[in-house]
C-alpha positions as protocol buffer text, in pm:
chain_id: "A"
residue {
  index: 1
  type: MET
  ca { x: 212 y: 665 z: -1931 }
}
residue {
  index: 2
  type: THR
  ca { x: 69 y: 604 z: -1629 }
}
residue {
  index: 3
  type: HIS
  ca { x: 286 y: 635 z: -1325 }
}
residue {
  index: 4
  type: LEU
  ca { x: 456 y: 368 z: -1024 }
}
residue {
  index: 5
  type: ARG
  ca { x: 183 y: 423 z: -738 }
}
residue {
  index: 6
  type: ARG
  ca { x: 374 y: 505 z: -380 }
}
residue {
  index: 7
  type: ILE
  ca { x: 274 y: 265 z: -140 }
}
residue {
  index: 8
  type: ALA
  ca { x: 376 y: 162 z: 182 }
}
residue {
  index: 9
  type: LEU
  ca { x: 339 y: -124 z: 397 }
}
residue {
  index: 10
  type: HIS
  ca { x: 346 y: -115 z: 802 }
}
residue {
  index: 11
  type: VAL
  ca { x: 265 y: -277 z: 1046 }
}
residue {
  index: 12
  type: ASP
  ca { x: 137 y: -141 z: 1359 }
}
residue {
  index: 13
  type: GLU
  ca { x: 68 y: -233 z: 1747 }
}
residue {
  index: 14
  type: PRO
  ca { x: -135 y: -51 z: 1910 }
}
residue {
  index: 15
  type: ASP
  ca { x: -129 y: -289 z: 2223 }
}
residue {
  index: 16
  type: PRO
  ca { x: 114 y: -496 z: 2333 }
}
residue {
  index: 17
  type: GLY
  ca { x: 51 y: -836 z: 2080 }
}
residue {
  index: 18
  type: HIS
  ca { x: -182 y: -668 z: 1860 }
}
residue {
  index: 19
  type: PHE
  ca { x: -32 y: -590 z: 1543 }
}
residue {
  index: 20
  type: TYR
  ca { x: -186 y: -451 z: 1262 }
}
residue {
  index: 21
  type: TRP
  ca { x: -101 y: -443 z: 866 }
}
residue {
  index: 22
  type: VAL
  ca { x: -190 y: -46 z: 721 }
}
residue {
  index: 23
  type: LEU
  ca { x: -128 y: 72 z: 348 }
}
residue {
  index: 24
  type: MET
  ca { x: -32 y: 458 z: 305 }
}
residue {
  index: 25
  type: GLU
  ca { x: -1 y: 598 z: 14 }
}
residue {
  index: 26
  type: GLU
  ca { x: 210 y: 905 z: -65 }
}
residue {
  index: 27
  type: GLY
  ca { x: -49 y: 1184 z: -96 }
}
residue {
  index: 28
  type: ASP
  ca { x: 34 y: 1529 z: -328 }
}
residue {
  index: 29
  type: ASP
  ca { x: 354 y: 1571 z: -199 }
}
residue {
  index: 30
  type: ALA
  ca { x: 600 y: 1366 z: -29 }
}
residue {
  index: 31
  type: SER
  ca { x: 544 y: 1457 z: 349 }
}
residue {
  index: 32
  type: GLN
  ca { x: 146 y: 1367 z: 305 }
}
residue {
  index: 33
  type: TRP
  ca { x: 105 y: 976 z: 341 }
}
residue {
  index: 34
  type: LEU
  ca { x: -230 y: 885 z: 306 }
}
residue {
  index: 35
  type: GLU
  ca { x: -450 y: 532 z: 473 }
}
residue {
  index: 36
  type: LEU
  ca { x: -577 y: 340 z: 218 }
}
residue {
  index: 37
  type: GLU
  ca { x: -616 y: 52 z: 372 }
}
residue {
  index: 38
  type: SER
  ca { x: -606 y: -131 z: 675 }
}
residue {
  index: 39
  type: ALA
  ca { x: -655 y: -460 z: 872 }
}
residue {
  index: 40
  type: ASP
  ca { x: -984 y: -503 z: 1032 }
}
residue {
  index: 41
  type: GLU
  ca { x: -858 y: -764 z: 1303 }
}
residue {
  index: 42
  type: PRO
  ca { x: -494 y: -794 z: 1486 }
}
residue {
  index: 43
  type: THR
  ca { x: -294 y: -1113 z: 1467 }
}
residue {
  index: 44
  type: GLU
  ca { x: -54 y: -1203 z: 1722 }
}
residue {
  index: 45
  type: MET
  ca { x: 255 y: -1212 z: 1537 }
}
residue {
  index: 46
  type: TRP
  ca { x: 409 y: -920 z: 1369 }
}
residue {
  index: 47
  type: ILE
  ca { x: 501 y: -1161 z: 1060 }
}
residue {
  index: 48
  type: ASP
  ca { x: 149 y: -1275 z: 989 }
}
residue {
  index: 49
  type: ALA
  ca { x: 56 y: -878 z: 1000 }
}
residue {
  index: 50
  type: PHE
  ca { x: 278 y: -834 z: 727 }
}
residue {
  index: 51
  type: GLN
  ca { x: 191 y: -1114 z: 537 }
}
residue {
  index: 52
  type: ALA
  ca { x: -121 y: -1005 z: 506 }
}
residue {
  index: 53
  type: GLY
  ca { x: -52 y: -686 z: 429 }
}
residue {
  index: 54
  type: THR
  ca { x: 187 y: -752 z: 152 }
}
residue {
  index: 55
  type: ALA
  ca { x: -96 y: -990 z: 20 }
}
residue {
  index: 56
  type: ALA
  ca { x: -349 y: -651 z: 31 }
}
residue {
  index: 57
  type: LEU
  ca { x: -61 y: -489 z: -143 }
}
residue {
  index: 58
  type: LEU
  ca { x: -42 y: -746 z: -382 }
}
residue {
  index: 59
  type: GLY
  ca { x: -425 y: -606 z: -464 }
}
residue {
  index: 60
  type: TYR
  ca { x: -303 y: -312 z: -557 }
}
residue {
  index: 61
  type: VAL
  ca { x: -84 y: -489 z: -854 }
}
residue {
  index: 62
  type: PRO
  ca { x: -313 y: -591 z: -1164 }
}
residue {
  index: 63
  type: ASP
  ca { x: 20 y: -681 z: -1352 }
}
residue {
  index: 64
  type: GLU
  ca { x: 331 y: -813 z: -1176 }
}
residue {
  index: 65
  type: ARG
  ca { x: 547 y: -678 z: -1438 }
}
residue {
  index: 66
  type: ILE
  ca { x: 518 y: -310 z: -1378 }
}
residue {
  index: 67
  type: GLY
  ca { x: 309 y: -307 z: -989 }
}
residue {
  index: 68
  type: PRO
  ca { x: 74 y: -76 z: -878 }
}
residue {
  index: 69
  type: ARG
  ca { x: -48 y: 187 z: -1135 }
}
residue {
  index: 70
  type: THR
  ca { x: -221 y: 520 z: -1148 }
}
residue {
  index: 71
  type: ALA
  ca { x: -548 y: 518 z: -1276 }
}
residue {
  index: 72
  type: ASP
  ca { x: -642 y: 838 z: -1331 }
}
residue {
  index: 73
  type: ASP
  ca { x: -337 y: 890 z: -1612 }
}
residue {
  index: 74
  type: ASP
  ca { x: -415 y: 915 z: -1972 }
}
residue {
  index: 75
  type: GLU
  ca { x: -227 y: 706 z: -2143 }
}
residue {
  index: 76
  type: ASP
  ca { x: -319 y: 785 z: -2470 }
}
residue {
  index: 77
  type: ALA
  ca { x: -225 y: 1180 z: -2349 }
}
residue {
  index: 78
  type: SER
  ca { x: 119 y: 1378 z: -2411 }
}
residue {
  index: 79
  type: PRO
  ca { x: 370 y: 1297 z: -2188 }
}
residue {
  index: 80
  type: VAL
  ca { x: 491 y: 1680 z: -2233 }
}
residue {
  index: 81
  type: GLY
  ca { x: 169 y: 1916 z: -2095 }
}
C-alpha cells in the first residue's frame, strides 16, 4: 500500500506586501523538509498566496478520497519486509 505524503503549505513574505506560497515535503526524517514547489510571482494579499498554494497542493492529489500518495511504493509488495 502507498503511504500518505507529508506535504506542508506555508506563505512566505520576504518583502513587505509580497506573499509567496511554498510547498515543503518531509525528507528522510521528521527534522528534514525539502521544498517541492513555490510561487514564481508574489501576490499582494496573504490569502491569495494561500489559496494559490492550496490549488498547487491539490495538484499532488490524484484521488481526493485518499490524498497525495507516494509513487515509489509497490502496491503488490508484502507489507512485511
